[in-house]
Coordinates of C-alpha atoms in Angstrom, one line a residue:
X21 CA 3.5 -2.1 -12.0
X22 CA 3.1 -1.2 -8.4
X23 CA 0.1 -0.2 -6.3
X24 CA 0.0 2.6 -4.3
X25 CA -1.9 3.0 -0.9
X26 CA -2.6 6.4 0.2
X27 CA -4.4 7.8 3.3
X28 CA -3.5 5.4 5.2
X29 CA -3.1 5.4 9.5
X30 CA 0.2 6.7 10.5
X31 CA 0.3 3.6 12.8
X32 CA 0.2 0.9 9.8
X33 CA 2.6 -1.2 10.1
X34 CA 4.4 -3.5 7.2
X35 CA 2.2 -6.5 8.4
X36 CA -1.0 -4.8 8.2
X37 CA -0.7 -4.1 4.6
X38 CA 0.7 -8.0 3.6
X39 CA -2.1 -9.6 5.3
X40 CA -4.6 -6.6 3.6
X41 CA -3.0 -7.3 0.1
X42 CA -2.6 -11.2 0.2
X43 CA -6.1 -11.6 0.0
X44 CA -5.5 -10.7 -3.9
X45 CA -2.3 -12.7 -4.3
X46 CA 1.1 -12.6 -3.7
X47 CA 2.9 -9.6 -2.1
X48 CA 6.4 -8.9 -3.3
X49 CA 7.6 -5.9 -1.7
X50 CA 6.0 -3.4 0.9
X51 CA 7.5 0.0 1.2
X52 CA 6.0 2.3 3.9
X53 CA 6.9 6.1 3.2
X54 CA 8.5 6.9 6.7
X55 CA 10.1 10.9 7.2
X56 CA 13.8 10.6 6.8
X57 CA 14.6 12.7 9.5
X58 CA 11.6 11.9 12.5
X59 CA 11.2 7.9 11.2
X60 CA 7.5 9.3 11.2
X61 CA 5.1 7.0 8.9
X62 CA 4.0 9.5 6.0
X63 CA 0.5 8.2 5.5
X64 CA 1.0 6.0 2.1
X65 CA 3.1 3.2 0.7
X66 CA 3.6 0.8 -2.3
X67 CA 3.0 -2.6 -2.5
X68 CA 4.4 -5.0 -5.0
X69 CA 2.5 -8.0 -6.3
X70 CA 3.5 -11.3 -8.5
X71 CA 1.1 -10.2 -11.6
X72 CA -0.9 -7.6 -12.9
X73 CA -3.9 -9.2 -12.4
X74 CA -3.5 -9.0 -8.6
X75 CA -2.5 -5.6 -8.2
X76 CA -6.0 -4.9 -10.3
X77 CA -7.8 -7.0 -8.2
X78 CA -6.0 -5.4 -5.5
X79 CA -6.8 -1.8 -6.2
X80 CA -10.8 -2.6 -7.2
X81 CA -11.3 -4.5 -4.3
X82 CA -9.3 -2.0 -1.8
X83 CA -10.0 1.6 -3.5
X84 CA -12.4 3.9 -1.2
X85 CA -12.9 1.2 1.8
X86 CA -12.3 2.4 5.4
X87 CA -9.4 0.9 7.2
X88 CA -8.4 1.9 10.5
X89 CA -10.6 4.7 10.3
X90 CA -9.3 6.2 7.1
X91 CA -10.6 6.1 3.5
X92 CA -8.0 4.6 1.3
X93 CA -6.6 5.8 -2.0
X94 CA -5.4 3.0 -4.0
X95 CA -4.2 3.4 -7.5
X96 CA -1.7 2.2 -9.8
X97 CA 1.8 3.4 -8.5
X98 CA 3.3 5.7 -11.3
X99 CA 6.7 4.2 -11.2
X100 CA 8.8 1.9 -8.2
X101 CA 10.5 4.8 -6.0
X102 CA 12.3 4.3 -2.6
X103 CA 9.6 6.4 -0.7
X104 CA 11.8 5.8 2.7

């Protein structure tokens, strides 16, 4: 399973997140929502890890902390989806 980052800056970049998330382990896949149309950042993304027990890690040690000014939403992702 996938974690998935909400609320985030709309000026996060790729980078931002895999230095965020390898403090839990290993980070597999970043995938920024971005409007298809404007290239705009939508404000979320979805972060794959190596094991489960990293993306938990991940989402009790991230969920409700204030990055960039924002308050992030951090949850298991539902399912893997292109959010480009």
């Amino acid at each position: 399973m996938s974690v998935y980052i909400g609320n985030l800056s709309h000026e996060i970049e790729d980078e931002d997140i895999r230095q965020v998330f390898l403090m839990y382990g290993v980070v597999r896949r970043i995938l920024v929502s971005t409007n298809q149309k404007s290239g705009e950042k939508r404000g979320f993304a979805v972060v794959e890890m190596e094991t489960d027990t990293e993306e938990v890690a991940a989402i009790n040690g991230l969920r409700g902390n204030e990055w960039m000014g924002y308050s992030l939403k951090v949850n298991r992702a539902k399912t893997v989806v292109d959010v480009a």
